[in-house]
Amino acid sequence: MTENKYLLLTPGPLTTTAAVKEAMLRDWCTWDRDYNDLVEKLRGDLVEMALRDRAKRAGYTAVLMQGSGTFAVESVIGSVIPQGGKLAVLSNGAYGRRIAEIAGILKVPAVELRFDECERPDAETLAVMLDDDPAVTHVAVVHCETTTGILNDIESVARAAKSRGKKLIVDAMSSFGGIPLFMDALEIDFLISSANKCIEGVPGFAFVLANRAALSECAGLARSLSLDLYGQWKTMEEHGGKWRFTSPTHVVCAFAEALRELKAEGGAAARNRRYAANRDMLVRGMEDLGFKALLPAELRSPVITSFLYPDGIGFDFAEFYESLKRDGYVIYPGKLSERDTFRIGNIGDIREKQIAGLLAAVERYVKRSEARPLCA
């Protein structure tokens, strides 16, 4: 097998293991019972991961959806809010804003509560808005907002929403599998994530974990054919793992291997510890080289870390990016509108050795830039 030219230090796609890549070398038929049985096992395993009390398993289900994570988000927004319903979106970054944008395009009535990108959404503000606007039926929030890497307080948001009888939608795209999260404990109705994030599979499909009772109410609500969440669910339920349209078979098999590796590592709690260790080592090393993390420690997720451009005239992100890439590491540009930042992912098949290698590559860049002062 061809070796990777570089490691992906991004929030997905990300660096995968050799076994995950090798799982894609076999061809599968979408109608074959062996393949559909594999899909059914994945659905059951995902539900188990999402529950603190496994005795509640019968009350939840998993729906796999072709496409990127945004496809699954759109399938939820377009499929679960009835005519006459209204969505409240809490946003403190690009992905919260994307949910609001999806609602606008689909003509789903919505109100967006915007917060600063370095500030967690405030549950008290949500509570006041819900009390003032009883037309709101659904609340959506992002768990880990990778615009900055901030980890939002969805527990308080859940309490505010559920105590007022609202359906709760959680975008756990960049957290599920890497940060312990339980739908039953928070009474989450719809949780959305993707194959190529903390479970460490490859891009090609996303998934929605749903409260069965809430999903059962969604027949006929979809504003799309291919992104009809209820229709996809009914087909999978009635035909034992069959997708309505052509499924990404190779990606599904890679995901099965990735899920097996997650279990072998010790589940989300163990993976969270590894990611957090990666982040802490990264932040310490970058600070030693003159870079400053955007967020204070108490707000940082273990998924991706944003760094401010250093002071001085010697730093150019494009040059920095290409320098690291030549040394075998690919990072992410920033997404902030008001601050110049870049981002480095802490997830994927990445451990201390890889973080140490990246830091050495950053140090080489800093030394080459000393003639043009990099840091004040």
Coordinates of C-alpha atoms in Angstrom, one line a residue:
M1 CA 0.0 0.0 0.0
T2 CA 1.2 3.5 -0.9
E3 CA 2.3 5.4 2.2
N4 CA 0.8 8.8 3.0
K5 CA 2.7 11.8 1.7
Y6 CA 1.6 13.7 4.8
L7 CA -0.3 13.5 8.0
L8 CA -3.7 15.3 8.3
L9 CA -3.8 17.4 11.4
T10 CA -7.3 18.5 10.7
P11 CA -10.8 17.9 12.1
G12 CA -11.8 15.6 9.3
P13 CA -10.9 14.1 6.9
L14 CA -8.1 12.9 9.1
T15 CA -5.3 10.5 9.3
T16 CA -6.6 6.9 9.4
T17 CA -5.0 3.6 10.3
A18 CA -3.7 1.1 7.7
A19 CA -6.4 -1.3 8.7
V20 CA -9.2 1.3 8.0
K21 CA -7.7 1.9 4.5
E22 CA -7.3 -1.8 3.8
A23 CA -11.0 -2.4 4.6
M24 CA -11.8 -0.5 1.4
L25 CA -10.0 -3.0 -0.8
R26 CA -13.0 -5.3 -1.1
D27 CA -16.1 -4.7 -3.3
W28 CA -19.6 -5.2 -1.9
C29 CA -23.1 -5.4 -3.4
T30 CA -25.6 -3.0 -1.9
W31 CA -28.3 -5.7 -2.1
D32 CA -26.2 -8.5 -0.5
R33 CA -27.3 -9.8 2.8
D34 CA -23.8 -9.8 4.2
Y35 CA -23.4 -6.1 3.5
N36 CA -26.8 -5.2 4.9
D37 CA -26.1 -7.2 8.0
L38 CA -23.0 -5.2 8.4
V39 CA -25.0 -2.0 8.2
E40 CA -27.5 -3.3 10.8
K41 CA -24.7 -4.1 13.2
L42 CA -23.2 -0.6 12.7
R43 CA -26.6 0.9 13.5
G44 CA -26.9 -1.0 16.7
D45 CA -23.4 -0.3 17.8
L46 CA -23.9 3.5 17.2
V47 CA -27.0 3.5 19.3
E48 CA -25.3 1.6 22.1
M49 CA -22.4 4.2 22.1
A50 CA -25.0 7.0 22.5
L51 CA -26.7 5.7 25.6
R52 CA -25.7 5.7 29.2
D53 CA -28.5 3.2 30.0
R54 CA -28.5 0.4 27.5
A55 CA -31.9 -0.7 28.7
K56 CA -33.3 2.2 26.8
R57 CA -31.8 1.0 23.5
A58 CA -35.2 0.1 22.0
G59 CA -36.2 3.7 22.3
Y60 CA -33.5 4.9 19.9
T61 CA -32.4 4.2 16.3
A62 CA -29.6 5.1 13.9
V63 CA -30.1 6.3 10.3
L64 CA -27.1 6.4 7.9
M65 CA -27.1 9.1 5.3
Q66 CA -25.0 9.4 2.1
G67 CA -22.8 12.5 1.8
S68 CA -20.8 14.7 4.2
G69 CA -21.9 15.8 7.7
T70 CA -23.8 18.8 6.3
F71 CA -26.0 16.4 4.2
A72 CA -27.1 14.8 7.5
V73 CA -27.6 18.1 9.2
E74 CA -29.8 19.3 6.3
S75 CA -31.7 16.0 6.3
V76 CA -32.6 16.7 10.0
I77 CA -33.5 20.3 9.5
G78 CA -35.6 19.5 6.4
S79 CA -37.3 16.4 7.8
V80 CA -38.2 16.9 11.5
I81 CA -39.7 20.3 11.8
P82 CA -43.4 20.3 10.9
Q83 CA -45.4 23.0 9.1
G84 CA -46.1 25.5 11.8
G85 CA -43.0 24.6 13.7
K86 CA -40.1 26.9 14.3
L87 CA -36.4 26.3 15.0
A88 CA -34.1 28.2 17.4
V89 CA -30.4 27.9 16.5
L90 CA -27.6 28.8 19.0
S91 CA -24.6 29.8 17.0
N92 CA -21.0 30.8 18.0
G93 CA -19.3 29.8 14.8
A94 CA -19.5 28.8 11.1
Y95 CA -21.4 25.5 11.8
G96 CA -24.1 27.0 14.0
R97 CA -24.5 29.6 11.3
R98 CA -24.7 26.9 8.7
I99 CA -27.7 25.3 10.4
A100 CA -29.5 28.7 10.3
E101 CA -28.6 29.1 6.7
I102 CA -30.0 25.6 5.9
A103 CA -33.2 26.6 7.6
G104 CA -33.4 29.7 5.6
I105 CA -32.9 28.0 2.3
L106 CA -35.5 25.3 3.2
K107 CA -37.9 28.1 4.3
V108 CA -38.1 26.6 7.8
P109 CA -39.1 29.4 10.2
A110 CA -36.1 30.0 12.5
V111 CA -34.5 32.4 14.9
E112 CA -30.7 32.5 15.4
L113 CA -29.2 33.4 18.7
R114 CA -25.7 34.5 17.8
F115 CA -22.8 34.6 20.3
D116 CA -19.2 35.6 19.9
E117 CA -17.0 32.9 18.4
C118 CA -14.9 32.7 21.6
E119 CA -18.0 32.6 23.8
R120 CA -20.2 29.6 24.7
P121 CA -23.9 29.9 23.9
D122 CA -25.8 31.1 27.0
A123 CA -28.6 28.8 28.2
E124 CA -30.2 31.7 30.1
T125 CA -30.5 33.7 26.9
L126 CA -32.1 30.7 25.2
A127 CA -34.6 30.3 28.1
V128 CA -35.7 33.9 27.9
M129 CA -36.2 33.6 24.2
L130 CA -38.2 30.4 24.5
D131 CA -40.4 31.9 27.1
D132 CA -41.0 34.9 24.9
D133 CA -41.6 32.9 21.7
P134 CA -43.7 29.8 22.3
A135 CA -43.9 29.2 18.6
V136 CA -40.4 27.6 18.8
T137 CA -40.7 23.8 18.7
H138 CA -37.1 22.7 18.1
V139 CA -33.7 23.9 19.4
A140 CA -30.4 23.2 17.6
V141 CA -26.9 23.6 19.0
V142 CA -23.3 22.5 18.0
H143 CA -21.4 20.5 20.6
C144 CA -17.8 21.2 19.4
E145 CA -17.7 24.3 17.2
T146 CA -14.5 23.7 15.1
T147 CA -14.5 27.3 13.9
T148 CA -12.4 27.9 17.0
G149 CA -12.3 24.5 18.7
I150 CA -14.6 25.6 21.5
L151 CA -16.5 23.0 23.4
N152 CA -20.0 24.2 24.0
D153 CA -22.0 23.6 27.2
I154 CA -24.8 21.6 25.7
E155 CA -25.9 20.3 29.1
S156 CA -27.3 23.7 30.2
V157 CA -28.8 24.2 26.7
A158 CA -30.5 20.8 27.0
R159 CA -32.0 21.6 30.4
A160 CA -33.4 24.9 29.1
A161 CA -34.9 23.3 26.0
K162 CA -36.3 20.1 27.5
S163 CA -37.8 21.8 30.5
R164 CA -39.9 23.8 28.1
G165 CA -41.0 20.8 26.0
K166 CA -38.8 21.5 23.0
K167 CA -37.2 18.9 20.7
L168 CA -33.4 19.0 20.9
I169 CA -31.1 18.7 17.9
V170 CA -27.3 18.4 18.6
D171 CA -24.7 18.7 15.9
A172 CA -22.1 16.3 17.4
M173 CA -20.2 16.1 14.1
S174 CA -16.8 16.7 15.6
S175 CA -17.3 15.2 19.1
F176 CA -19.2 11.9 18.9
G177 CA -16.8 9.0 19.6
G178 CA -14.1 11.3 21.0
I179 CA -16.0 13.0 23.8
P180 CA -18.4 11.0 26.0
L181 CA -22.0 12.1 25.1
F182 CA -25.2 10.3 26.0
M183 CA -28.5 11.1 24.4
D184 CA -30.7 9.6 27.2
A185 CA -29.0 11.6 29.9
L186 CA -29.6 14.9 28.0
E187 CA -32.8 13.9 26.4
I188 CA -31.4 14.6 22.9
D189 CA -34.0 13.9 20.2
F190 CA -31.6 14.0 17.2
L191 CA -27.8 13.7 17.3
I192 CA -25.8 14.1 14.1
S193 CA -22.3 13.0 13.4
S194 CA -20.1 11.8 10.6
A195 CA -17.9 8.8 9.6
N196 CA -14.7 10.8 9.2
K197 CA -14.5 12.5 12.5
C198 CA -13.7 11.1 16.0
I199 CA -14.6 7.5 15.0
E200 CA -11.7 7.9 12.5
G201 CA -13.3 6.5 9.4
V202 CA -13.2 8.1 5.9
P203 CA -15.5 10.6 4.3
G204 CA -18.7 9.4 2.5
F205 CA -21.6 9.2 4.9
A206 CA -22.9 10.7 8.1
F207 CA -25.4 9.4 10.5
V208 CA -28.3 10.6 12.7
L209 CA -29.1 9.0 16.0
A210 CA -32.7 9.6 16.9
N211 CA -35.3 9.1 19.5
R212 CA -37.7 6.7 17.8
A213 CA -40.8 8.4 19.1
A214 CA -39.6 11.8 17.8
L215 CA -38.6 10.3 14.4
S216 CA -41.9 8.5 14.1
E217 CA -43.7 11.8 14.0
C218 CA -41.8 12.9 10.9
A219 CA -43.6 11.0 8.1
G220 CA -44.3 13.3 5.2
L221 CA -42.4 16.3 6.6
A222 CA -39.3 16.1 4.4
R223 CA -38.5 19.0 2.1
S224 CA -36.2 16.8 0.0
L225 CA -36.4 13.4 -1.7
S226 CA -32.8 12.2 -1.2
L227 CA -32.5 13.8 2.2
D228 CA -35.7 12.5 3.6
L229 CA -34.6 11.3 7.0
Y230 CA -37.8 9.5 7.8
G231 CA -37.8 7.8 4.4
Q232 CA -34.3 6.6 4.8
W233 CA -35.1 5.2 8.2
K234 CA -38.2 3.4 7.1
T235 CA -36.2 1.7 4.3
M236 CA -33.5 0.6 6.6
E237 CA -36.0 -0.6 9.2
E238 CA -38.2 -2.5 6.8
H239 CA -35.4 -4.0 4.6
G240 CA -32.8 -4.8 7.2
G241 CA -30.0 -2.3 6.5
K242 CA -30.9 -1.4 2.9
W243 CA -30.3 2.2 1.9
R244 CA -32.8 3.9 -0.4
F245 CA -30.2 4.9 -2.9
T246 CA -26.7 3.6 -3.7
S247 CA -24.7 3.5 -0.5
P248 CA -21.0 4.1 -0.1
T249 CA -20.1 0.5 0.4
H250 CA -16.3 0.9 0.7
V251 CA -16.7 3.8 3.2
V252 CA -19.1 1.7 5.3
C253 CA -16.7 -1.1 5.5
A254 CA -13.9 1.3 6.5
F255 CA -16.2 2.7 9.2
A256 CA -16.9 -0.8 10.6
E257 CA -13.1 -1.3 11.0
A258 CA -12.8 2.2 12.6
L259 CA -15.6 1.4 15.0
R260 CA -13.9 -1.9 16.0
E261 CA -10.7 0.1 16.6
L262 CA -12.5 2.6 18.8
K263 CA -13.9 -0.2 20.9
A264 CA -10.5 -1.8 21.2
E265 CA -9.0 1.5 22.4
G266 CA -11.5 1.7 25.2
G267 CA -14.4 3.8 23.7
A268 CA -15.0 7.5 23.7
A269 CA -13.6 8.1 27.2
A270 CA -10.2 6.5 26.3
R271 CA -10.1 8.3 22.9
N272 CA -10.9 11.6 24.7
R273 CA -7.9 11.1 26.9
R274 CA -5.6 10.6 23.9
Y275 CA -7.0 13.6 22.1
A276 CA -6.6 15.8 25.2
A277 CA -3.0 14.6 25.7
N278 CA -2.3 15.5 22.0
R279 CA -3.9 19.0 22.5
D280 CA -2.0 19.7 25.7
M281 CA 1.3 18.7 24.2
L282 CA 0.6 20.7 21.1
V283 CA -0.3 23.9 23.1
R284 CA 2.7 23.6 25.3
G285 CA 5.0 23.2 22.4
M286 CA 3.5 25.9 20.3
E287 CA 3.6 28.4 23.2
D288 CA 7.3 27.6 23.7
L289 CA 7.8 28.6 20.0
G290 CA 6.0 31.9 20.4
F291 CA 2.5 31.0 19.4
K292 CA -0.6 31.7 21.5
A293 CA -3.8 29.6 21.6
L294 CA -6.9 31.6 20.8
L295 CA -9.1 30.1 23.6
P296 CA -8.4 29.9 27.3
A297 CA -7.9 26.3 28.6
E298 CA -11.4 26.0 30.1
L299 CA -13.0 26.5 26.7
R300 CA -10.8 24.3 24.5
S301 CA -12.1 21.0 23.1
P302 CA -9.7 18.1 22.5
V303 CA -10.6 18.1 18.8
I304 CA -8.9 21.1 17.2
T305 CA -6.9 24.0 18.5
S306 CA -6.8 27.5 17.1
F307 CA -3.7 29.6 17.3
L308 CA -3.4 33.4 16.7
Y309 CA -1.0 34.6 14.1
P310 CA 2.1 35.7 16.0
D311 CA 3.1 39.3 16.2
G312 CA 5.9 40.5 13.9
I313 CA 6.5 40.8 10.2
G314 CA 7.9 37.4 9.5
F315 CA 4.8 35.3 9.5
D316 CA 2.9 34.4 6.4
F317 CA 0.3 31.6 6.7
A318 CA 0.6 30.3 3.1
E319 CA 4.4 30.0 3.5
F320 CA 3.9 28.4 6.9
Y321 CA 1.4 25.9 5.5
E322 CA 3.6 24.9 2.6
S323 CA 6.7 24.6 4.9
L324 CA 4.8 22.2 7.2
K325 CA 3.4 20.3 4.2
R326 CA 6.9 19.7 2.8
D327 CA 7.8 18.3 6.2
G328 CA 4.8 15.9 6.1
Y329 CA 2.1 17.8 8.0
V330 CA -1.1 19.4 6.8
I331 CA -3.0 21.8 9.0
Y332 CA -6.1 24.1 8.6
P333 CA -6.5 27.8 8.0
G334 CA -8.6 29.8 10.4
K335 CA -12.3 30.4 10.0
L336 CA -12.7 33.5 12.2
S337 CA -14.0 36.7 10.8
E338 CA -12.3 39.1 13.2
R339 CA -9.1 37.4 14.2
D340 CA -6.2 36.0 12.2
T341 CA -5.9 32.3 13.2
F342 CA -4.9 28.9 12.0
R343 CA -6.0 25.6 13.3
I344 CA -4.3 22.3 14.1
G345 CA -6.4 19.1 14.6
N346 CA -5.7 16.8 17.5
I347 CA -7.7 13.8 16.3
G348 CA -7.2 10.9 14.0
D349 CA -4.5 8.3 14.2
I350 CA -2.3 10.8 15.9
R351 CA -0.2 10.3 19.1
E352 CA 2.7 12.0 20.9
K353 CA 5.2 10.9 18.3
Q354 CA 3.3 12.7 15.5
I355 CA 2.7 15.9 17.7
A356 CA 6.5 15.9 18.4
G357 CA 7.2 15.7 14.7
L358 CA 4.9 18.5 13.9
L359 CA 6.4 20.7 16.6
A360 CA 9.9 20.0 15.2
A361 CA 8.7 21.1 11.8
V362 CA 7.2 24.3 13.3
E363 CA 10.5 25.0 15.0
R364 CA 12.4 24.6 11.7
Y365 CA 10.1 27.1 10.1
V366 CA 10.6 29.6 13.0
K367 CA 14.4 29.3 12.8
R368 CA 14.3 29.9 9.0
S369 CA 12.2 33.0 9.6
E370 CA 14.4 34.6 12.2
A371 CA 15.8 37.0 9.6
R372 CA 12.2 38.3 9.4
P373 CA 11.2 38.4 13.1
L374 CA 8.4 35.9 13.6
C375 CA 7.4 36.7 17.2
A376 CA 7.4 39.9 19.1

